[in-house]
Coordinates of C-alpha atoms and ligand atoms in Angstrom, one line a residue:
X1 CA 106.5 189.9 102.8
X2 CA 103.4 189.2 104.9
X3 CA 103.6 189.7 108.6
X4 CA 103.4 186.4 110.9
X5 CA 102.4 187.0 114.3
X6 CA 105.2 185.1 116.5
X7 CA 103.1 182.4 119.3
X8 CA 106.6 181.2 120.1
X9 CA 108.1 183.1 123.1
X10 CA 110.5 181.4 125.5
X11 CA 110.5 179.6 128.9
X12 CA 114.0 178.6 130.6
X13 CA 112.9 177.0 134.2
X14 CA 115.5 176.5 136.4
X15 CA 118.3 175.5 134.1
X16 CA 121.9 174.5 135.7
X17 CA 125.0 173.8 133.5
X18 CA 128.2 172.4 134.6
X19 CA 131.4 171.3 132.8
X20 CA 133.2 168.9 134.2
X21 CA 135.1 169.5 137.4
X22 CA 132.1 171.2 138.5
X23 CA 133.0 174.5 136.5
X24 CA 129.0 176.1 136.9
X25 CA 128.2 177.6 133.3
X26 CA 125.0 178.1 134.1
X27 CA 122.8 178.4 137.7
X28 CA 119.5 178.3 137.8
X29 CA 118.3 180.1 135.2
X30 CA 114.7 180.9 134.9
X31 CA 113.6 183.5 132.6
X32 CA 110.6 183.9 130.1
X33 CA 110.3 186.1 126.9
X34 CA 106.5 187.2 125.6
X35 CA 106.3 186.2 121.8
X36 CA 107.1 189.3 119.9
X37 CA 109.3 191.1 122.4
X38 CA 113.7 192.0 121.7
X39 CA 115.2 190.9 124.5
X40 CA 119.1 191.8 125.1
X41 CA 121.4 189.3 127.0
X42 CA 124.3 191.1 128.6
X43 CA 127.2 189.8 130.3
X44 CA 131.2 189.6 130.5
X45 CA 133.5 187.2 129.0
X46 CA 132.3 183.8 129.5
X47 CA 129.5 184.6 132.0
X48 CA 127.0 181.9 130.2
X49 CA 125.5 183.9 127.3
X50 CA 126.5 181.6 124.4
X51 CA 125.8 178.4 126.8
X52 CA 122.6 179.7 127.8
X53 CA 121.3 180.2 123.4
X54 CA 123.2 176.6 122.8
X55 CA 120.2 175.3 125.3
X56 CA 118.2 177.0 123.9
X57 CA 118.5 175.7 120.6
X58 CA 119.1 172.1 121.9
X59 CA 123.3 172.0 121.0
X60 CA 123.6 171.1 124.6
X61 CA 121.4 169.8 127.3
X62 CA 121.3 171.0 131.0
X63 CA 122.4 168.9 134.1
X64 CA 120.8 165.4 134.3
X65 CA 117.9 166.7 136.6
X66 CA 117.8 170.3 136.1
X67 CA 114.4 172.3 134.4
X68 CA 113.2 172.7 131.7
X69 CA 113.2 174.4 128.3
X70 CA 110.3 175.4 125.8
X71 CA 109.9 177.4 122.5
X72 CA 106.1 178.2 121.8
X73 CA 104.8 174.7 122.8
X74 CA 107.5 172.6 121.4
X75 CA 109.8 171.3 124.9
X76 CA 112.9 171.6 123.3
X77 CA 114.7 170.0 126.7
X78 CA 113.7 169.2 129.9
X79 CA 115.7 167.3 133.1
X80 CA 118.8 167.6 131.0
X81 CA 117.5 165.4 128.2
X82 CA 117.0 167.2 124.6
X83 CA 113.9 166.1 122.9
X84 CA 114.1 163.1 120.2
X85 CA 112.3 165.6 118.0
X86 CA 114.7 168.3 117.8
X87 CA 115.7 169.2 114.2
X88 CA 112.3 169.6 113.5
X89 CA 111.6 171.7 116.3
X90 CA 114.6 173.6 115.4
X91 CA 113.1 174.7 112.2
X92 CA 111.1 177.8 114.4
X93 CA 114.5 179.0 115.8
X94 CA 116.6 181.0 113.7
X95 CA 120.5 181.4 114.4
X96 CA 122.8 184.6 114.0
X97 CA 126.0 184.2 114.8
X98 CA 129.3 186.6 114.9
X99 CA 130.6 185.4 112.4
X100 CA 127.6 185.1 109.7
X101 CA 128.1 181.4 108.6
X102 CA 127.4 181.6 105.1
X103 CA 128.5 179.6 102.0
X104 CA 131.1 181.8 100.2
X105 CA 131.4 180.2 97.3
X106 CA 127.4 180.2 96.8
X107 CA 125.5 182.9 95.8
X108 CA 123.5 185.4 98.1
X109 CA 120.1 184.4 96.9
X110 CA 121.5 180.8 97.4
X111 CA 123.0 181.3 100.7
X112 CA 119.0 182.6 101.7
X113 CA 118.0 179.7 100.1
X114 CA 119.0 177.6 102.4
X115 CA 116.9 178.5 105.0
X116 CA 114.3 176.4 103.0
X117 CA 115.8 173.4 103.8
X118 CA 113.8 171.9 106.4
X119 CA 110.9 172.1 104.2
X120 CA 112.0 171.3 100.8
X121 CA 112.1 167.9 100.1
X122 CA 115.6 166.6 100.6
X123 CA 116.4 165.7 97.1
X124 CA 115.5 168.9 95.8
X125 CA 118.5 170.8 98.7
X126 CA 120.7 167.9 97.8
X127 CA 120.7 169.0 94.3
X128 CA 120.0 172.9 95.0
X129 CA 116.8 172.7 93.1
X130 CA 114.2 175.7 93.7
X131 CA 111.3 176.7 92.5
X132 CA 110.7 180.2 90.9
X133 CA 108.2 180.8 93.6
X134 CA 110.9 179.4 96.4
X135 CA 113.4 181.8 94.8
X136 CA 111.7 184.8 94.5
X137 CA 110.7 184.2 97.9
X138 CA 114.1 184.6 98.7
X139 CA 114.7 187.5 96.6
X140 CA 111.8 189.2 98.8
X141 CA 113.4 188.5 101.5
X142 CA 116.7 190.6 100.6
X143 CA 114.3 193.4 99.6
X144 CA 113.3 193.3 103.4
X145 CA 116.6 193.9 104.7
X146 CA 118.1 196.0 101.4
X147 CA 120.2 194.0 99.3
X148 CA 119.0 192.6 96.4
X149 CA 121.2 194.3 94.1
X150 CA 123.4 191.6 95.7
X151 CA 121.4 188.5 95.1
X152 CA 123.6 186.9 92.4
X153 CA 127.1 188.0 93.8
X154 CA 129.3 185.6 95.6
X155 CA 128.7 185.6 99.2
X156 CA 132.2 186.1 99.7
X157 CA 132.5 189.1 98.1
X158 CA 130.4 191.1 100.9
X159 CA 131.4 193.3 103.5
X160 CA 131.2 192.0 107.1
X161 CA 127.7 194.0 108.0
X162 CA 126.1 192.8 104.3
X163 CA 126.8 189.2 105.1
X164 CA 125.2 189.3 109.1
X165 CA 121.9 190.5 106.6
X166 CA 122.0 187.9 104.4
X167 CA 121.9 185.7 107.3
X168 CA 118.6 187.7 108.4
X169 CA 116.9 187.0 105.4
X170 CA 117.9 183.5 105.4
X171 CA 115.7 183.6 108.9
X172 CA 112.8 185.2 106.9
X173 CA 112.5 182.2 104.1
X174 CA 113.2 179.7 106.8
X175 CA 110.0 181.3 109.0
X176 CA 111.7 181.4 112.0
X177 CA 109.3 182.3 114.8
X178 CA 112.2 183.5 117.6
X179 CA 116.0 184.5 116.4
X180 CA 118.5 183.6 118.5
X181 CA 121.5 186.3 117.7
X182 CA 124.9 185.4 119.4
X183 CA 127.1 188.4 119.4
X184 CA 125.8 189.4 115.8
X185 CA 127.5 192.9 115.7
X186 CA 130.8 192.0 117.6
X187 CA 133.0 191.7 114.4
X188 CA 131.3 194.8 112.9
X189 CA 132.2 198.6 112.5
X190 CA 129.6 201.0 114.4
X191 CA 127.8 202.1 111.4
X192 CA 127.6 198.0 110.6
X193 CA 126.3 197.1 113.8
X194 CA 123.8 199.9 113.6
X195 CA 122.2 198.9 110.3
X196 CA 122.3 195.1 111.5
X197 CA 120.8 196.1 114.4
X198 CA 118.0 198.2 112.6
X199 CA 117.3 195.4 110.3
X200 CA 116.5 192.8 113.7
X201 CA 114.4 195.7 115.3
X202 CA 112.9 195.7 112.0
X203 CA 111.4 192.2 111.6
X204 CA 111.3 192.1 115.2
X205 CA 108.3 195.1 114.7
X206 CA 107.1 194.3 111.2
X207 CA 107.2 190.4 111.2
X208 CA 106.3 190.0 115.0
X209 CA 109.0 187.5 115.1
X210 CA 111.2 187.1 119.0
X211 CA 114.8 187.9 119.3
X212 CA 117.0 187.0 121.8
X213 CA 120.4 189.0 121.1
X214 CA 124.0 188.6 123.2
X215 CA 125.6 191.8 122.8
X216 CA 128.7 193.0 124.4
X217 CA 128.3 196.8 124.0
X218 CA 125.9 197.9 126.9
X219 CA 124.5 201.2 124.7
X220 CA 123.4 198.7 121.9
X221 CA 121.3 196.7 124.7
X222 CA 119.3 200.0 125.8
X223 CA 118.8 201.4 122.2
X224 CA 117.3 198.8 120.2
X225 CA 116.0 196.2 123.4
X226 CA 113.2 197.2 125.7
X227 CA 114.7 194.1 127.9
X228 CA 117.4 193.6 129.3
X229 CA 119.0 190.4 130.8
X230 CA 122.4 190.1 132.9
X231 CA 123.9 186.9 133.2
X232 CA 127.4 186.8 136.1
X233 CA 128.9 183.7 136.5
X234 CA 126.0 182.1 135.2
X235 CA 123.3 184.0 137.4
X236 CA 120.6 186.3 136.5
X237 CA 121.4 189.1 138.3
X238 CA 119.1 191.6 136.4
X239 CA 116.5 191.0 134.6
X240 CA 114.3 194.4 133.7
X241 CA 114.2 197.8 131.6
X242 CA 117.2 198.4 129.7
X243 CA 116.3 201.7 130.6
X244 CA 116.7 201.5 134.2
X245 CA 120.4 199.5 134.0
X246 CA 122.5 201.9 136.5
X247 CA 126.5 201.9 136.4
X248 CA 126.3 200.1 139.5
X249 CA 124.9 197.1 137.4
X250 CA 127.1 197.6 135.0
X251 CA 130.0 197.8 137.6
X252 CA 128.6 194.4 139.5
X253 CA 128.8 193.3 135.9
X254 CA 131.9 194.0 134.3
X255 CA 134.0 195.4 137.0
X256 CA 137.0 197.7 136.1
X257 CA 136.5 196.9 131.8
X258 CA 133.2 198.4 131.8
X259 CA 134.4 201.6 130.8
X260 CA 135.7 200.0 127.4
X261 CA 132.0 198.5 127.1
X262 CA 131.0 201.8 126.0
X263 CA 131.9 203.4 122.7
X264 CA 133.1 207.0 124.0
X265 CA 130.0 209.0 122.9
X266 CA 128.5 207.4 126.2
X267 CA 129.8 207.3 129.2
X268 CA 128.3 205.5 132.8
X269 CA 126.3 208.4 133.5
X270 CA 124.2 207.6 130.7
X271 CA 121.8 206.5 132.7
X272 CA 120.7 209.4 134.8
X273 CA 120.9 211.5 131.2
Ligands
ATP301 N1 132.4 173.1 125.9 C1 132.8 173.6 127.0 N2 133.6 172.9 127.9 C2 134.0 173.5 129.0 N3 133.7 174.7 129.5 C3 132.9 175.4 128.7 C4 132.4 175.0 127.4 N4 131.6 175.9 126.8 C5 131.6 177.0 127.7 N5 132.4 176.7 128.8 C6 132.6 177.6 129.9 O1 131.3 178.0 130.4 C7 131.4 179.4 130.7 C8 130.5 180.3 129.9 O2 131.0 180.3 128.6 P1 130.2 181.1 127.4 O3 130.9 180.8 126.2 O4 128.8 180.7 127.5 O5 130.4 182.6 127.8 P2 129.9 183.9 127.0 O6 129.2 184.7 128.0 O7 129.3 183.5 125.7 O8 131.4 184.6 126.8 P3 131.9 185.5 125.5 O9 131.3 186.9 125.8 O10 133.4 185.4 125.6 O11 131.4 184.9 124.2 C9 132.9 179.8 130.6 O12 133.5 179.6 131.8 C10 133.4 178.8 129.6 O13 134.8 178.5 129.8
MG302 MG1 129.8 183.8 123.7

């Protein structure tokens, strides 16, 4: 497949989210990604990741007031109003989520298909009708990420880690220009998450194309994301070099749990290795 240079980074301005009896999902958030980079969001249970990408993609809008959000030029929300336009400007954002969100009764190469769907005409999806060009675009695709032996199997029929990949390459044909993974590795085994992992750092390099990625294991966050972004209680409390994350972070983060964060080859004093 031909590399396309990402222009879409990310601006969050000032972004506040409550629910309800002024339960604060989010506070203040204001962060930008440069097209092109892997950024890693980090953060316990509930501290705002998931809320924060749902912005992002336009699923929910912010407090009545509060920022702003843009992808590449397209204001996807801004003083807590989602813009009228959004499905189509949803057509640059590509979604991962833990747990893959495929058809299992379709086919692989149909399942990647899909991704076409906001530019086919809509007869055409309604009755699953591709061309031989569309479809061997999506057969390319599975090449990128290694599984075209699979293209005509049942989607059902693959393992946890081959299914997150399909879901990849259904983010290739649909030309997303920034991923937005949440949790994409948290239902895999290790040698899973690795290869999913590989496959985003991948077409993160080769395609140029921006990924946002929740993860909950720390070590993933400083080996595949130059970035790293913190969220507590729906703050930014770090925003920097995974590299330079110190256990005290991690502590302010994840208090006592942190030490189940890590896998056991690592332990906090990773960081000064
Ligand atoms: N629809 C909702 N209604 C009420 N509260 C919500 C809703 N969605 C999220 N919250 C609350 O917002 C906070 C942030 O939740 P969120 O799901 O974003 O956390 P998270 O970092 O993704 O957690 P996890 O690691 O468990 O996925 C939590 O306190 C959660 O209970
Ligand atoms: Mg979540």
């Amino acid at each position: 497949m031909t590399k396309q240079t990402s222009d879409t980074g990310l601006v969050i301005e000032n972004i506040t989210k409550s629910f309800g009896r002024g339960a604060i999902a989010l506070k203040n958030t204001d962060f930008q990604v440069v097209p092109g980079e892997m950024v890693a969001l980090i953060g316990a249970s509930g501290s705002g990741k998931s809320t924060l990408l749902r912005h992002v993609s336009g699923f929910l809008a912010a407090d009545v007031g509060s920022g702003a959000i843009r992808v590449g030029s397209n204001m996807v929300q801004k003083n807590g109003q989602v813009h009228r336009q959004i499905r189509r400007m949803r057509s640059d954002i590509g979604f991962i989520f833990q747990q893959f969100n495929l058809v299992g009764r379709m086919s692989v190469l149909t399942n990647v298909l899909t991704g076409m769907l906001p530019r086919v005409p809509l007869w055409r999806s309604l009755f699953g009708l591709f061309t031989p060009q569309e479809k061997q675009e999506a057969y390319e695709a599975l090449k990128v990420i290694g599984i075209e032996a699979l293209a005509y199997q049942r989607a059902s029929t693959l393992s946890g880690g081959q299914q997150q990949r399909v879901a990849i390459a259904r983010c290739l044909v649909q030309k997303a220009k920034i991923i937005l993974a949440d949790e994409p590795i948290a239902s895999l085994d290790p040698e899973s998450a690795r290869t999913v992992m590989d496959i985003l750092a991948k077409i993160n390099r080769d395609h140029g194309i921006t990924v946002l990625v929740s993860l909950h294991q720390v070590q993933f966050a400083r080996r595949y994301c130059p970035r790293t972004i913190a969220l507590r209680m729906g703050e930014v409390i770090y925003d920097g070099p995974s590299a330079d994350l110190t256990p005290q972070h991690l502590r302010t983060l994840y208090g006592a749990s942190v030490e189940e964060l890590l896998d056991g080859t690592e332990t906090l004093e990773f960081v000064s290795a």
